[in-house]
Amino acid sequence: MLKEERQAFIIHQINLHNKVLSSDLSVQLSVSEDTIRRDLNELAENGKVLKVYGGALSKSFQYPFKENNVYARDSKKQIASKALKLVQNGMTVLAGGGTTMLELARIIPESLQCTFFTISPLVALELAERTNADVILIGGKLSRNTNISIGSQVINQLSEIRVDLCLLGTNSLSVEDGVTDSDWEVVQIKKAMIRCSSKTAILSIAEKLNSVQKMKVCSLNAISYLVTDLDPTHQSLAGFGKVVEVV
């Protein structure tokens, strides 16, 4: 594989999953980690990714307010419009972080009377600006990689609430392995969010379907809704539709 092809693959993986590890890319591309590190350094110098210890981050995820940087933004806006239909007056809603969740926060109508809890300062700011609903930020250590609150303090706060609906993004989702992620601390937060929720909706662009990360958040049967940018009758969603309600 040529260097240009290899770097294009790396950029796509970073845009898709927000974060990549050099060790994983080395296996996927069958090259040394030194080669991957050189690629990531070059991509970072060219302003295409953000280099971090052991891997790289997506610029669109780290700077979501710069809308031109957001990967698959049209698809995420479509998902946000679908997910909005799940939010009803009087609900208590728990929202995760990420660019899709930001798109949803931006379209919450002024007339909606809800209480929103969120682990994302960015989502909290968007909700507070665009809605008259109550917005409660669950605080803790801020993860530089994901822009959400993490740690035992957050898990303890989540254990003290009960919400009607949890809205979560995901790095990977498959029928067999369920919801998976690559960050141990994020996995623990997502598990706590699901535990305190009567129903959970996963918001995911189609490209993330049928992919798997190293750490499991939950099985598919722990999810109530799957919201994607595909038509619910699309053949790619057939297996998911047997377990969850596809929106």
Tab-separated table of C-alpha atoms in Angstrom, residues 75-86 103-104 107 227 247:
chain	number	residue	atom	x	y	z
A	75	SER	CA	-25.762	12.439	8.097
A	76	LYS	CA	-25.442	13.541	11.718
A	77	LYS	CA	-28.034	16.277	11.209
A	78	GLN	CA	-30.394	13.673	9.749
A	79	ILE	CA	-29.842	11.426	12.779
A	80	ALA	CA	-30.458	14.358	15.112
A	81	SER	CA	-33.810	15.089	13.436
A	82	LYS	CA	-34.879	11.471	13.897
A	83	ALA	CA	-33.708	11.336	17.512
A	84	LEU	CA	-35.633	14.506	18.350
A	85	LYS	CA	-38.876	12.564	17.808
A	86	LEU	CA	-37.976	10.363	20.794
A	103	GLU	CA	-26.452	18.607	16.239
A	104	LEU	CA	-29.389	17.345	18.293
A	107	ILE	CA	-32.510	21.694	17.138
A	227	VAL	CA	-31.088	5.880	15.222
A	247	VAL	CA	-35.630	4.704	13.863
